[in-house]
Amino acid sequence: MSRELLVNEAIDAPRVRLIDAEGRQLGVLSREEALAAAEEAGLDLVMMSAHASPPVCKLLDYGRYKYERSKKASQARKRQQVVQIKEVKLRSSTDQHDLETKLKNVRRFLQAGNKVKLSLRFRGREMAYIDRGAAMLRRVADEVADLAKVEREPNMEGRQMLLILAPLKR
């Protein structure tokens, strides 16, 4: 929330709906009465909703409120995880042991919460065996079915076939 809230004398509405620190509604009061109530309670008058009619104001310690709001925002940023797309390149002639090694990497990427793009490149006459490439990609997808779902089925883009796997929600 980048917008700044209006506080105390910055509030220009003639009448406001006032809510006290415990969340109880005190009714619709004039701006001066609301400021007096805030002064009496030793708190700030903060306009929470300017678009309501009349505007909603709350009695609270504005410095503490700003601090708690910034703490919540930083906690939300910490919990946010950036999903990267990791690419694993294959060839239609990739041998079984090499495929198992690449499969380990795919599993590691998925367990870390990243998406995986499997790209299978065709060269020269290999273009005649596109069905073998699709079968290889489907086999890899079946191997990691416990960790991922297929986000994009195998499809050709130029001379390479792509498959995208997304990790399952835990």
Short mmCIF file of C-alpha atoms in Angstrom, two decimals:
data_model
loop_
_atom_site.label_atom_id
_atom_site.label_comp_id
_atom_site.label_asym_id
_atom_site.label_seq_id
_atom_site.Cartn_x
_atom_site.Cartn_y
_atom_site.Cartn_z
CA MET A 1 0.00 0.00 0.00
CA SER A 2 1.95 2.97 -1.25
CA ARG A 3 -0.82 5.49 -0.61
CA GLU A 4 -0.40 7.64 2.47
CA LEU A 5 -3.33 7.96 4.82
CA LEU A 6 -4.57 11.35 5.96
CA VAL A 7 -3.84 12.02 9.64
CA ASN A 8 -5.27 14.52 12.16
CA GLU A 9 -5.47 18.06 10.69
CA ALA A 10 -4.82 16.81 7.14
CA ILE A 11 -8.36 15.37 7.14
CA ASP A 12 -10.55 17.91 5.34
CA ALA A 13 -13.96 16.20 5.51
CA PRO A 14 -16.50 18.18 7.60
CA ARG A 15 -18.10 15.01 9.06
CA VAL A 16 -16.53 11.59 9.63
CA ARG A 17 -17.62 8.16 10.84
CA LEU A 18 -15.44 7.47 13.88
CA ILE A 19 -14.19 4.07 15.06
CA ASP A 20 -12.29 3.83 18.34
CA ALA A 21 -9.08 1.87 19.01
CA GLU A 22 -11.02 -1.30 19.95
CA GLY A 23 -13.02 -1.24 16.70
CA ARG A 24 -16.31 0.07 18.12
CA GLN A 25 -18.24 2.61 16.05
CA LEU A 26 -18.72 5.92 17.82
CA GLY A 27 -21.01 7.29 15.12
CA VAL A 28 -20.86 10.21 12.70
CA LEU A 29 -19.13 13.23 14.25
CA SER A 30 -17.85 16.54 13.04
CA ARG A 31 -14.14 16.72 12.22
CA GLU A 32 -13.47 18.89 15.29
CA GLU A 33 -15.28 16.47 17.62
CA ALA A 34 -13.31 13.55 16.16
CA LEU A 35 -10.00 15.44 16.59
CA ALA A 36 -10.96 16.24 20.19
CA ALA A 37 -11.74 12.55 20.84
CA ALA A 38 -8.34 11.61 19.39
CA GLU A 39 -6.58 14.21 21.53
CA GLU A 40 -8.42 12.99 24.63
CA ALA A 41 -7.44 9.36 23.94
CA GLY A 42 -3.82 10.34 23.18
CA LEU A 43 -4.09 8.79 19.72
CA ASP A 44 -4.13 9.98 16.12
CA LEU A 45 -7.20 10.38 13.92
CA VAL A 46 -6.49 8.43 10.72
CA MET A 47 -8.77 8.42 7.66
CA MET A 48 -9.01 4.74 6.71
CA SER A 49 -11.54 5.05 3.86
CA ALA A 50 -11.86 8.37 2.07
CA HIS A 51 -14.32 7.03 -0.52
CA ALA A 52 -17.06 6.14 1.95
CA SER A 53 -19.81 8.61 2.73
CA PRO A 54 -19.05 9.95 5.31
CA PRO A 55 -15.31 9.06 5.32
CA VAL A 56 -14.30 6.41 7.88
CA CYS A 57 -11.71 7.51 10.45
CA LYS A 58 -10.12 5.46 13.19
CA LEU A 59 -8.39 6.34 16.44
CA LEU A 60 -4.97 4.71 16.56
CA ASP A 61 -1.28 5.32 17.15
CA TYR A 62 -0.23 6.23 13.60
CA GLY A 63 3.51 5.67 14.11
CA ARG A 64 2.90 2.17 15.44
CA TYR A 65 0.38 1.48 12.65
CA LYS A 66 2.92 2.48 9.95
CA TYR A 67 5.60 0.33 11.61
CA GLU A 68 3.33 -2.75 11.76
CA ARG A 69 2.20 -2.20 8.16
CA SER A 70 5.81 -2.05 6.93
CA LYS A 71 6.65 -5.20 8.95
CA LYS A 72 3.73 -7.06 7.33
CA ALA A 73 4.85 -5.92 3.88
CA SER A 74 8.42 -7.10 4.48
CA GLN A 75 7.17 -10.46 5.80
CA ALA A 76 5.03 -10.86 2.67
CA ARG A 77 8.07 -10.11 0.50
CA LYS A 78 10.11 -12.72 2.40
CA ARG A 79 7.44 -15.39 1.89
CA GLN A 80 7.18 -14.62 -1.81
CA GLN A 81 9.08 -17.13 -3.90
CA VAL A 82 10.32 -16.35 -7.38
CA VAL A 83 9.69 -19.27 -9.70
CA GLN A 84 12.42 -19.74 -12.26
CA ILE A 85 12.29 -21.84 -15.38
CA LYS A 86 15.24 -24.21 -15.52
CA GLU A 87 16.07 -25.75 -18.87
CA VAL A 88 17.32 -29.27 -19.46
CA LYS A 89 18.50 -29.96 -23.00
CA LEU A 90 18.17 -33.38 -24.56
CA ARG A 91 18.82 -34.98 -27.95
CA SER A 92 16.83 -37.76 -29.54
CA SER A 93 20.02 -39.85 -29.36
CA THR A 94 20.55 -39.31 -25.60
CA ASP A 95 21.53 -42.66 -24.03
CA GLN A 96 19.77 -44.20 -21.04
CA HIS A 97 22.43 -43.36 -18.43
CA ASP A 98 22.69 -39.75 -19.64
CA LEU A 99 18.91 -39.52 -19.53
CA GLU A 100 18.89 -40.78 -15.92
CA THR A 101 21.47 -38.13 -14.98
CA LYS A 102 19.37 -35.41 -16.59
CA LEU A 103 16.31 -36.83 -14.83
CA LYS A 104 18.09 -36.35 -11.47
CA ASN A 105 18.58 -32.69 -12.36
CA VAL A 106 14.92 -32.37 -13.35
CA ARG A 107 13.88 -33.86 -10.00
CA ARG A 108 16.23 -31.51 -8.11
CA PHE A 109 14.83 -28.46 -9.91
CA LEU A 110 11.23 -29.52 -9.27
CA GLN A 111 11.89 -30.20 -5.58
CA ALA A 112 13.34 -26.69 -5.31
CA GLY A 113 10.01 -25.37 -6.61
CA ASN A 114 11.20 -24.34 -10.08
CA LYS A 115 9.53 -25.04 -13.39
CA VAL A 116 11.49 -27.16 -15.84
CA LYS A 117 11.63 -26.70 -19.60
CA LEU A 118 12.77 -29.82 -21.42
CA SER A 119 14.04 -29.03 -24.88
CA LEU A 120 14.83 -31.80 -27.31
CA ARG A 121 16.85 -30.60 -30.30
CA PHE A 122 16.70 -32.32 -33.69
CA ARG A 123 19.54 -32.14 -36.20
CA GLY A 124 19.52 -33.10 -39.86
CA ARG A 125 17.76 -36.40 -40.52
CA GLU A 126 16.57 -36.64 -36.91
CA MET A 127 13.62 -34.46 -38.02
CA ALA A 128 12.16 -37.62 -39.59
CA TYR A 129 11.85 -39.17 -36.08
CA ILE A 130 9.88 -36.52 -34.23
CA ASP A 131 7.62 -39.21 -32.74
CA ARG A 132 10.64 -40.74 -30.92
CA GLY A 133 11.42 -37.35 -29.41
CA ALA A 134 7.84 -36.89 -28.22
CA ALA A 135 7.92 -40.38 -26.69
CA MET A 136 11.17 -39.54 -24.86
CA LEU A 137 9.70 -36.33 -23.42
CA ARG A 138 6.52 -38.12 -22.33
CA ARG A 139 8.64 -40.82 -20.66
CA VAL A 140 10.53 -38.13 -18.70
CA ALA A 141 7.20 -36.53 -17.72
CA ASP A 142 5.89 -39.91 -16.53
CA GLU A 143 9.07 -40.49 -14.48
CA VAL A 144 8.53 -37.25 -12.52
CA ALA A 145 4.72 -37.45 -12.34
CA ASP A 146 4.96 -37.67 -8.53
CA LEU A 147 6.68 -34.23 -8.44
CA ALA A 148 5.25 -32.35 -11.41
CA LYS A 149 2.38 -31.87 -13.77
CA VAL A 150 2.76 -31.16 -17.46
CA GLU A 151 2.11 -27.47 -17.99
CA ARG A 152 2.67 -27.53 -21.73
CA GLU A 153 2.49 -30.69 -23.82
CA PRO A 154 5.38 -31.51 -26.17
CA ASN A 155 5.22 -29.26 -29.23
CA MET A 156 7.61 -28.31 -31.99
CA GLU A 157 9.19 -24.88 -32.21
CA GLY A 158 11.49 -24.81 -35.19
CA ARG A 159 13.95 -27.70 -34.85
CA GLN A 160 13.31 -28.35 -31.18
CA MET A 161 10.48 -29.92 -29.23
CA LEU A 162 9.57 -28.33 -25.89
CA LEU A 163 7.81 -29.65 -22.80
CA ILE A 164 7.26 -27.58 -19.65
CA LEU A 165 6.79 -29.19 -16.23
CA ALA A 166 5.46 -27.31 -13.21
CA PRO A 167 5.99 -28.56 -9.63
CA LEU A 168 2.95 -29.89 -7.79
CA LYS A 169 1.67 -27.79 -4.89
CA ARG A 170 2.79 -29.22 -1.57
#
